[in-house]
Amino acid sequence: MKMAKYGGWAGKILRVDLTSGRSGTEDTVEKYKEVLGGTGIGYQVLWDEVPAGTKPLDPANKIIFATGPLAGTGAPCNGRTAVTTLWPTCWPKPLVATGHMGGQFAGELKYAGYDGIIIEGRADRPVWLSIINDQVEIKDARSLWGQGIRRTTLEISQQVGPETVVAAIGPAGENLVPMSVVMNSVSHSAGGVGSVLGSKNLKAIAVRGTGSVRIAGNKDEWEKLVKFHLSLLGANNQHVVPNSPQPWAEYYNPATRWVASKGRRWAAANPAIDTGSCDPHELNRLAYRTNNAAFFLGELAWRYTVRGNGCTSCPIRCHTMLRVPSVAAKYGIKEVGQNTCSGLQFGKAFFKNFPDGPRGQTQIEACMVGMNLADDLGIWCNYGQMQRDFQKLYYDGTIKQKLEENEFKSYSWDKYEKGDPSFLFELLPRIAQKQGELATVLGLGTGYVLEKWSLSEEEWKKDRRLMYWKMGHPKHHANEDAGQCGVIINTQYNRDAQNHSHCNFVRNGLPIDVQKGLAREIWGSRDAVDAAGSYTPMNPYKAKMAKWALLRKELHDSLALCNWMGPWVASPLKERGYRGDDTLESMLYSLATGDKKSAEELDLVAERIFVLHRALTIRDMGTKELRTQHDSIPEWVFRDSNDRPVYTKGTIHLDKDDLNLALDMYYEEMDWDKSTGAPSGETYQRLGLAKIADHLGRKGLLPQSRGEGKDVK
Amino acid sequence: MDEYGGRGEMLEKVIDSLNNELNLSRRQFLKISGISIVGISTLEPFLAGANTKPVIIMEQAEGVVISDPTKCVGCRRCELACTEFNEGKAHPDISRIKVGRNVNYGPKSVYAGEGAQGNWGGGLVVQDLCKQCPHPVPCANACPNDAIVIGPPLNARVVDLDKCIGCKMCLRACPWEMISYDSETNKATKCFLCQGKPKCVEACPASALHYTAWNDYTNKIPPRVVPTSVMPPEKAAACNLCHKK
Amino acid sequence: MVETKPEDHSPGQMVAHLIRSRSESGELISRGEILRILLDHHLLDGPEEELPDQGETLIEEIMENNADIIKLSAVGEEAHFFSSRFMSEAYARILIQKQSDSLLLIADLVRRNSALYPRPTPLEIFEQVPFDLTKEEVHGCLSQMANGEEYQDIQQTRSSLGNIFLFSTLHLEPEYAAMLAEWVDVGLADNP
């Protein structure tokens, strides 16, 4: 067998044209090495092959499932697939965005021999894609159409085998509900993309791979590197400090996700397992550190915890498998459910309160019902925005006002107000089936909700509790976490910022003085980070941190490393001064692929990928004026409910002029034009994107000169 | 001595005389002509006394890896460590500890129904491990080439890669389906205990694996399949020689 | 895991080993207990009246020869020992103070947290490991602090879930403490 020049990559990209029914492969390294994988490949395909003006549900749109050279290896936290496409809920104009899907899909795809799949066109009837190593078939899905994600997975597994990884849409995606997902391995979804697959009549992608991923470097060196990486791991989100005092720990912080402690048990395991004191040197106990059900739902969740779960290769297990016996009799659903973060709280987040409070039994049951329904119907929450919108629209009377009386009466609002989880059975299936005005509108995504019901986006932008940012999507770790750095990050995307580089650091639990010491080493000054709620004016180091955060997210998405864990710039190890290692990504990449790149060289690739996203946004918006037209900040960021001055301890609001300065500094850091926020021709050239510069130049979408900073609207 | 230990020459002569002008490959010819390999046993008198005595493993292994399914979190880092740190490639399909096949539904696969384990069932993930069987060792005894032998320092049952021809009889012989076949090398492979520091045990983030002094688990852990292998006649003869009173 | 060094069974090393095992399980060991063990196991030589002094000398030697063995005592209380290899000083301090003065334990911790991170301290942790105070003990301490002059800096704030957090005004402004308490109790879950 001919040995590939590089390790890591499986070597092939599968291209499937659903219109013609034909499929073929391309050489990953030949075509996409300069953008690595993941979002890099996604953005490049969209640039090269999907013209501006294409709409998400058009056959001409493409959807790219891509992972990276590290996926499928023993590198910690690599089980990620980026799903890039034109985004159905991006408002008012669809633009490029990415969903992120964990689970087993990335690994299995690599073992089957592929680094990615490009889905094109539209099948003329429901189909599913079968990938068994190099055997690729488009199969009839008419008997699967209409089924939930669970039954679809089972029936396909009966055909292909129990180890098949099935990424499927549910009725929500089939019915072209924009707020829909594709899901694999029970609980791992890529949000927002279900309807794109539905529009292509693609019910599922099933993968079975029995091949291997080659490590180019010396295997003993690889083993050492993997173990080094493991030694630096914290708990979920790379929180490096336990949340209660532990014998070995110098620090502890109730805010962290490192929740293991003597007496805290996986009580629904049979028999129960004590998580104990997880000394960071005990790598055999890594999986006990995190219990996100307990973190989000309170101590009661320990009673129902069976174990952790998560992506292939990841020791963190950020999903929690819960067994709640009461839900079987009460709601007729399975006792067992699992998910994390927003997915875990999907059902709970609809309700304003529960009869037994926010940490009682009922809220857990609401989570179970929510997961049972949403993860089978394939509904998306948009980082909880659907639920926040729903609460507001109900309690301010909008829903009652907008619905016809009969439809309004068809919901048991008394149950909703009481916090009865059974209400979800009335709401969620209707959203998936677009039954009625309420369900249909909710399924559109916030931007289109506002438009459809003639609601004011300004009102959404003034209310901090709604967490709305722009373009139909919420904030995601903005100023409440990381001041100006967080705000900058949130301006840059076309959906909620799926970026955790910055908040993994600021939330890691270390005392602020230690964080500042690390910040000086990583971004050049102690002033790069403030303690949350103790903000200071903008400075260039915060801009450096923002750039680092943005680039690393694209790098992780393209290498296949989990940005909900990395980067690993802090560690739980006192003997290292709590330092992590900022060159981990480059070390792993270099050894696995054999393509030696320093951290700076790899960050340049990351920059190329991020700028591709910027270029796509410019092209498809048809304007270079991103500073004023795109990089916007909602009004609530500037407001304090008690009208206190900015930078008062205990406030998180910021100053408009200061944020203008922040954008100036950020654009400077990126070497972009300050007045437009657009990369210049030179920047594209520097990044090897000359043809992009050419195209944008011809369309008048390159900045002419480096202008003065303009005010934020 | 060729791969069949002298018998090959005999086989060649038999087939050649029948194949004559057809010039088919050995496998093709046998397929078409329907000659059963078992029939070759009638050549026994010719084969007896041909070089090697069959190797029968008698020695006990000194260590074994055992698993606690209640702790397994289904991350498959054990499979990755087994293959990456030993062969320099991530190849869970040939891992010598087997977890991936049980992660979704459990050992009873998609027909498990209400009793399903794994991610789609009640959650339990069973980690399958080589028992380093005591005598009689099914995989070794099924091998037509004595390619499964004991390896120092622990007498683990290991595949001798020089002798293995990739026939997969050992895969069929193991009641727990623990032998892997690596299509990239055309060799079988099985757990060899990593010189006493099993990589899987080291890699497990949930302390769900333990390396311990050898104990007989063949009668303590239910089999996964009914083995369907055939014992080569020379070995059968050796069993009779040793055990018959 | 604390490994036994088979070659070194001197009384000194055995005691050091004992201190380390205890630290690993999250416990201190007192001077009194060490001396008792030395005596009970006849690990000291010489006339009976000199044994306690010998014990003291041995303990000094152990600390000299083992950099990780640390002595810690609360004011007016018996000395305790731990190994820094397995236990942090912060944790050891909690265990020491818990034995003598829960009031000081709470105040000290609250002040330290308010200065260092900075953050308020949720009241509920004092009923959990390793503090293990009862509800009554905790509330008793709160009352005493409210009346004690030297504890006037210790104040309370409540999150919207109704949970109480303590902070020290020496290091944290009340509004800041309130915001941080709300962030921990509510904000984090709302911003997964």
Tab-separated table of N, CA, C and O in Angstrom, chain B residues 137-215:
chain	number	residue	atom	x	y	z
B	137	VAL	N	-5.717	-23.562	24.719
B	137	VAL	CA	-5.886	-22.192	24.249
B	137	VAL	C	-6.562	-22.222	22.874
B	137	VAL	O	-5.962	-22.658	21.890
B	138	PRO	N	-7.818	-21.775	22.795
B	138	PRO	CA	-8.588	-21.972	21.553
B	138	PRO	C	-7.930	-21.346	20.325
B	138	PRO	O	-7.848	-21.988	19.273
B	139	CYS	N	-7.462	-20.096	20.445
B	139	CYS	CA	-6.918	-19.434	19.258
B	139	CYS	C	-5.646	-20.127	18.800
B	139	CYS	O	-5.456	-20.398	17.609
B	140	ALA	N	-4.794	-20.457	19.758
B	140	ALA	CA	-3.533	-21.120	19.396
B	140	ALA	C	-3.795	-22.474	18.773
B	140	ALA	O	-3.159	-22.858	17.787
B	141	ASN	N	-4.757	-23.188	19.338
B	141	ASN	CA	-5.023	-24.530	18.836
B	141	ASN	C	-5.688	-24.528	17.477
B	141	ASN	O	-5.588	-25.500	16.734
B	142	ALA	N	-6.351	-23.451	17.145
B	142	ALA	CA	-7.000	-23.380	15.839
B	142	ALA	C	-6.023	-22.986	14.737
B	142	ALA	O	-6.317	-23.136	13.552
B	143	CYS	N	-4.864	-22.460	15.139
B	143	CYS	CA	-3.961	-21.923	14.119
B	143	CYS	C	-3.263	-23.046	13.353
B	143	CYS	O	-2.599	-23.886	13.960
B	144	PRO	N	-3.401	-23.078	12.053
B	144	PRO	CA	-2.770	-24.143	11.277
B	144	PRO	C	-1.253	-24.016	11.217
B	144	PRO	O	-0.576	-24.924	10.770
B	145	ASN	N	-0.750	-22.899	11.674
B	145	ASN	CA	0.683	-22.660	11.541
B	145	ASN	C	1.411	-22.495	12.851
B	145	ASN	O	2.569	-22.087	12.857
B	146	ASP	N	0.753	-22.791	13.963
B	146	ASP	CA	1.356	-22.547	15.277
B	146	ASP	C	1.860	-21.123	15.381
B	146	ASP	O	2.935	-20.866	15.942
B	147	ALA	N	1.067	-20.181	14.857
B	147	ALA	CA	1.526	-18.792	14.890
B	147	ALA	C	1.094	-18.059	16.145
B	147	ALA	O	1.413	-16.887	16.321
B	148	ILE	N	0.365	-18.722	17.032
B	148	ILE	CA	0.069	-18.102	18.329
B	148	ILE	C	0.878	-18.852	19.366
B	148	ILE	O	0.729	-20.069	19.546
B	149	VAL	N	1.750	-18.109	20.008
B	149	VAL	CA	2.738	-18.702	20.901
B	149	VAL	C	2.755	-17.893	22.194
B	149	VAL	O	2.049	-16.898	22.309
B	150	ILE	N	3.578	-18.309	23.132
B	150	ILE	CA	3.709	-17.494	24.344
B	150	ILE	C	4.871	-16.525	24.166
B	150	ILE	O	5.856	-16.841	23.509
B	151	GLY	N	4.670	-15.323	24.739
B	151	GLY	CA	5.714	-14.298	24.611
B	151	GLY	C	6.239	-13.930	25.983
B	151	GLY	O	5.461	-13.744	26.916
B	152	PRO	N	7.557	-13.825	26.113
B	152	PRO	CA	8.101	-13.366	27.389
B	152	PRO	C	7.773	-11.884	27.587
B	152	PRO	O	7.529	-11.182	26.606
B	153	PRO	N	7.741	-11.369	28.812
B	153	PRO	CA	8.102	-12.080	30.039
B	153	PRO	C	6.904	-12.687	30.767
B	153	PRO	O	7.064	-13.261	31.822
B	154	LEU	N	5.701	-12.520	30.200
B	154	LEU	CA	4.519	-12.872	30.987
B	154	LEU	C	3.771	-14.067	30.429
B	154	LEU	O	2.676	-14.373	30.893
B	155	ASN	N	4.343	-14.727	29.420
B	155	ASN	CA	3.635	-15.823	28.779
B	155	ASN	C	2.287	-15.388	28.206
B	155	ASN	O	1.363	-16.206	28.124
B	156	ALA	N	2.179	-14.119	27.832
B	156	ALA	CA	0.964	-13.715	27.129
B	156	ALA	C	0.876	-14.520	25.845
B	156	ALA	O	1.892	-14.907	25.279
B	157	ARG	N	-0.317	-14.785	25.389
B	157	ARG	CA	-0.499	-15.507	24.123
B	157	ARG	C	-0.391	-14.441	23.035
B	157	ARG	O	-1.201	-13.506	23.005
B	158	VAL	N	0.608	-14.595	22.181
B	158	VAL	CA	0.892	-13.555	21.194
B	158	VAL	C	0.948	-14.131	19.782
B	158	VAL	O	1.237	-15.309	19.597
B	159	VAL	N	0.687	-13.282	18.820
B	159	VAL	CA	0.765	-13.711	17.424
B	159	VAL	C	2.198	-13.551	16.931
B	159	VAL	O	2.786	-12.477	17.054
B	160	ASP	N	2.741	-14.637	16.419
B	160	ASP	CA	4.062	-14.579	15.782
B	160	ASP	C	3.854	-14.096	14.353
B	160	ASP	O	3.352	-14.821	13.497
B	161	LEU	N	4.216	-12.850	14.108
B	161	LEU	CA	3.896	-12.223	12.833
B	161	LEU	C	4.634	-12.878	11.666
B	161	LEU	O	4.185	-12.802	10.518
B	162	ASP	N	5.736	-13.534	11.956
B	162	ASP	CA	6.457	-14.210	10.864
B	162	ASP	C	5.683	-15.427	10.388
B	162	ASP	O	5.735	-15.795	9.214
B	163	LYS	N	4.983	-16.051	11.315
B	163	LYS	CA	4.309	-17.302	10.944
B	163	LYS	C	2.860	-17.078	10.498
B	163	LYS	O	2.282	-17.897	9.798
B	164	CYS	N	2.284	-15.986	10.924
B	164	CYS	CA	0.856	-15.770	10.644
B	164	CYS	C	0.616	-15.555	9.156
B	164	CYS	O	1.318	-14.769	8.514
B	165	ILE	N	-0.375	-16.254	8.623
B	165	ILE	CA	-0.688	-16.096	7.193
B	165	ILE	C	-2.003	-15.366	6.970
B	165	ILE	O	-2.468	-15.220	5.853
B	166	GLY	N	-2.628	-14.929	8.039
B	166	GLY	CA	-3.858	-14.162	7.908
B	166	GLY	C	-5.051	-14.989	7.488
B	166	GLY	O	-5.957	-14.488	6.825
B	167	CYS	N	-5.099	-16.252	7.880
B	167	CYS	CA	-6.209	-17.105	7.467
B	167	CYS	C	-7.468	-16.864	8.289
B	167	CYS	O	-8.553	-17.268	7.891
B	168	LYS	N	-7.311	-16.260	9.458
B	168	LYS	CA	-8.439	-15.884	10.340
B	168	LYS	C	-9.098	-17.047	11.060
B	168	LYS	O	-10.185	-16.885	11.620
B	169	MET	N	-8.466	-18.186	11.095
B	169	MET	CA	-9.061	-19.283	11.866
B	169	MET	C	-9.123	-18.928	13.349
B	169	MET	O	-10.067	-19.292	14.045
B	170	CYS	N	-8.118	-18.231	13.822
B	170	CYS	CA	-8.096	-17.862	15.247
B	170	CYS	C	-9.253	-16.935	15.583
B	170	CYS	O	-9.838	-17.019	16.668
B	171	LEU	N	-9.623	-16.051	14.653
B	171	LEU	CA	-10.756	-15.167	14.898
B	171	LEU	C	-12.012	-15.974	15.179
B	171	LEU	O	-12.811	-15.657	16.041
B	172	ARG	N	-12.160	-17.046	14.419
B	172	ARG	CA	-13.330	-17.894	14.570
B	172	ARG	C	-13.296	-18.695	15.851
B	172	ARG	O	-14.317	-19.140	16.353
B	173	ALA	N	-12.069	-18.924	16.341
B	173	ALA	CA	-11.931	-19.855	17.458
B	173	ALA	C	-12.227	-19.206	18.804
B	173	ALA	O	-12.585	-19.894	19.755
B	174	CYS	N	-12.048	-17.886	18.896
B	174	CYS	CA	-12.151	-17.243	20.205
B	174	CYS	C	-13.605	-17.046	20.614
B	174	CYS	O	-14.365	-16.381	19.910
B	175	PRO	N	-14.010	-17.607	21.753
B	175	PRO	CA	-15.406	-17.458	22.185
B	175	PRO	C	-15.767	-16.007	22.516
B	175	PRO	O	-16.935	-15.670	22.599
B	176	TRP	N	-14.757	-15.150	22.729
B	176	TRP	CA	-15.045	-13.769	23.055
B	176	TRP	C	-14.723	-12.834	21.885
B	176	TRP	O	-14.808	-11.628	22.028
B	177	GLU	N	-14.407	-13.434	20.725
B	177	GLU	CA	-14.113	-12.645	19.515
B	177	GLU	C	-13.047	-11.594	19.786
B	177	GLU	O	-13.193	-10.435	19.415
B	178	MET	N	-11.980	-11.995	20.426
B	178	MET	CA	-10.960	-11.034	20.824
B	178	MET	C	-9.801	-10.911	19.850
B	178	MET	O	-8.961	-10.051	20.011
B	179	ILE	N	-9.746	-11.752	18.864
B	179	ILE	CA	-8.645	-11.632	17.915
B	179	ILE	C	-9.017	-10.593	16.854
B	179	ILE	O	-10.154	-10.535	16.408
B	180	SER	N	-8.045	-9.794	16.479
B	180	SER	CA	-8.272	-8.811	15.412
B	180	SER	C	-7.544	-9.260	14.160
B	180	SER	O	-6.513	-9.925	14.234
B	181	TYR	N	-8.080	-8.860	13.047
B	181	TYR	CA	-7.383	-9.091	11.779
B	181	TYR	C	-7.071	-7.731	11.181
B	181	TYR	O	-7.977	-6.926	10.968
B	182	ASP	N	-5.811	-7.467	10.935
B	182	ASP	CA	-5.398	-6.186	10.372
B	182	ASP	C	-5.268	-6.313	8.861
B	182	ASP	O	-4.311	-6.915	8.363
B	183	SER	N	-6.225	-5.753	8.147
B	183	SER	CA	-6.214	-5.881	6.683
B	183	SER	C	-5.067	-5.102	6.063
B	183	SER	O	-4.710	-5.336	4.913
B	184	GLU	N	-4.486	-4.197	6.838
B	184	GLU	CA	-3.369	-3.427	6.279
B	184	GLU	C	-2.089	-4.254	6.253
B	184	GLU	O	-1.176	-3.983	5.490
B	185	THR	N	-2.005	-5.263	7.121
B	185	THR	CA	-0.799	-6.088	7.161
B	185	THR	C	-1.092	-7.544	6.824
B	185	THR	O	-0.188	-8.357	6.712
B	186	ASN	N	-2.374	-7.870	6.718
B	186	ASN	CA	-2.802	-9.252	6.488
B	186	ASN	C	-2.343	-10.194	7.599
B	186	ASN	O	-1.938	-11.321	7.357
B	187	LYS	N	-2.400	-9.666	8.836
B	187	LYS	CA	-1.999	-10.507	9.963
B	187	LYS	C	-3.074	-10.419	11.043
B	187	LYS	O	-3.766	-9.420	11.194
B	188	ALA	N	-3.145	-11.490	11.817
B	188	ALA	CA	-3.965	-11.428	13.026
B	188	ALA	C	-3.168	-10.703	14.091
B	188	ALA	O	-1.940	-10.587	14.020
B	189	THR	N	-3.858	-10.199	15.085
B	189	THR	CA	-3.173	-9.585	16.210
B	189	THR	C	-4.036	-9.747	17.440
B	189	THR	O	-5.260	-9.777	17.347
B	190	LYS	N	-3.408	-9.867	18.592
B	190	LYS	CA	-4.172	-10.042	19.816
B	190	LYS	C	-3.422	-9.427	20.988
B	190	LYS	O	-2.251	-9.070	20.883
B	191	CYS	N	-4.090	-9.380	22.094
B	191	CYS	CA	-3.531	-8.737	23.280
B	191	CYS	C	-2.257	-9.440	23.739
B	191	CYS	O	-2.254	-10.654	23.955
B	192	PHE	N	-1.196	-8.651	23.902
B	192	PHE	CA	0.061	-9.218	24.330
B	192	PHE	C	0.565	-8.592	25.629
B	192	PHE	O	1.716	-8.747	25.995
B	193	LEU	N	-0.317	-7.857	26.287
B	193	LEU	CA	-0.061	-7.307	27.624
B	193	LEU	C	1.045	-6.258	27.686
B	193	LEU	O	1.456	-5.875	28.783
B	194	CYS	N	1.509	-5.769	26.548
B	194	CYS	CA	2.429	-4.613	26.548
B	194	CYS	C	3.551	-4.721	27.584
B	194	CYS	O	3.814	-3.779	28.324
B	195	GLN	N	4.232	-5.859	27.612
B	195	GLN	CA	5.363	-6.059	28.540
B	195	GLN	C	4.996	-5.807	29.998
B	195	GLN	O	5.846	-5.426	30.792
B	196	GLY	N	3.772	-6.017	30.351
B	196	GLY	CA	3.392	-5.874	31.741
B	196	GLY	C	2.922	-4.480	32.137
B	196	GLY	O	2.567	-4.237	33.287
B	197	LYS	N	2.930	-3.565	31.174
B	197	LYS	CA	2.376	-2.225	31.454
B	197	LYS	C	1.328	-1.918	30.380
B	197	LYS	O	1.579	-1.130	29.477
B	198	PRO	N	0.177	-2.572	30.497
B	198	PRO	CA	-0.803	-2.448	29.410
B	198	PRO	C	-1.173	-0.987	29.156
B	198	PRO	O	-1.542	-0.256	30.071
B	199	LYS	N	-1.078	-0.600	27.895
B	199	LYS	CA	-1.322	0.798	27.518
B	199	LYS	C	-2.782	1.178	27.744
B	199	LYS	O	-3.115	2.325	28.032
B	200	CYS	N	-3.687	0.196	27.571
B	200	CYS	CA	-5.094	0.504	27.745
B	200	CYS	C	-5.376	0.893	29.193
B	200	CYS	O	-6.092	1.865	29.458
B	201	VAL	N	-4.805	0.144	30.119
B	201	VAL	CA	-5.018	0.422	31.536
B	201	VAL	C	-4.513	1.817	31.883
B	201	VAL	O	-5.165	2.588	32.573
B	202	GLU	N	-3.353	2.135	31.344
B	202	GLU	CA	-2.763	3.447	31.599
B	202	GLU	C	-3.626	4.561	31.015
B	202	GLU	O	-3.730	5.645	31.565
B	203	ALA	N	-4.243	4.278	29.874
B	203	ALA	CA	-4.971	5.323	29.148
B	203	ALA	C	-6.364	5.603	29.684
B	203	ALA	O	-6.931	6.659	29.409
B	204	CYS	N	-6.940	4.658	30.421
B	204	CYS	CA	-8.349	4.818	30.787
B	204	CYS	C	-8.553	5.972	31.746
B	204	CYS	O	-7.971	5.980	32.832
B	205	PRO	N	-9.389	6.949	31.384
B	205	PRO	CA	-9.589	8.104	32.268
B	205	PRO	C	-10.603	7.847	33.382
B	205	PRO	O	-10.836	8.718	34.205
B	206	ALA	N	-11.182	6.651	33.403
B	206	ALA	CA	-12.208	6.367	34.409
B	206	ALA	C	-11.804	5.239	35.344
B	206	ALA	O	-12.650	4.745	36.100
B	207	SER	N	-10.534	4.846	35.318
B	207	SER	CA	-10.053	3.721	36.144
B	207	SER	C	-10.926	2.500	35.951
B	207	SER	O	-11.238	1.795	36.912
B	208	ALA	N	-11.342	2.250	34.728
B	208	ALA	CA	-12.258	1.145	34.477
B	208	ALA	C	-11.541	-0.122	34.049
B	208	ALA	O	-12.184	-1.120	33.738
B	209	LEU	N	-10.217	-0.088	34.011
B	209	LEU	CA	-9.445	-1.267	33.618
B	209	LEU	C	-8.383	-1.521	34.674
B	209	LEU	O	-7.827	-0.582	35.243
B	210	HIS	N	-8.105	-2.807	34.902
B	210	HIS	CA	-7.060	-3.147	35.868
B	210	HIS	C	-6.182	-4.243	35.311
B	210	HIS	O	-6.675	-5.205	34.723
B	211	TYR	N	-4.897	-4.106	35.570
B	211	TYR	CA	-3.971	-5.167	35.224
B	211	TYR	C	-3.685	-5.935	36.497
B	211	TYR	O	-3.318	-5.348	37.516
B	212	THR	N	-3.833	-7.238	36.436
B	212	THR	CA	-3.736	-7.992	37.677
B	212	THR	C	-3.056	-9.339	37.417
B	212	THR	O	-2.850	-9.725	36.266
B	213	ALA	N	-2.726	-10.037	38.497
B	213	ALA	CA	-2.141	-11.375	38.354
B	213	ALA	C	-3.127	-12.258	37.613
B	213	ALA	O	-4.343	-12.113	37.775
B	214	TRP	N	-2.621	-13.173	36.810
B	214	TRP	CA	-3.506	-13.974	35.993
B	214	TRP	C	-4.483	-14.778	36.835
B	214	TRP	O	-4.156	-15.313	37.895
B	215	ASN	N	-5.706	-14.817	36.379
B	215	ASN	CA	-6.738	-15.635	36.979
B	215	ASN	C	-7.569	-16.185	35.815
B	215	ASN	O	-7.611	-15.573	34.746
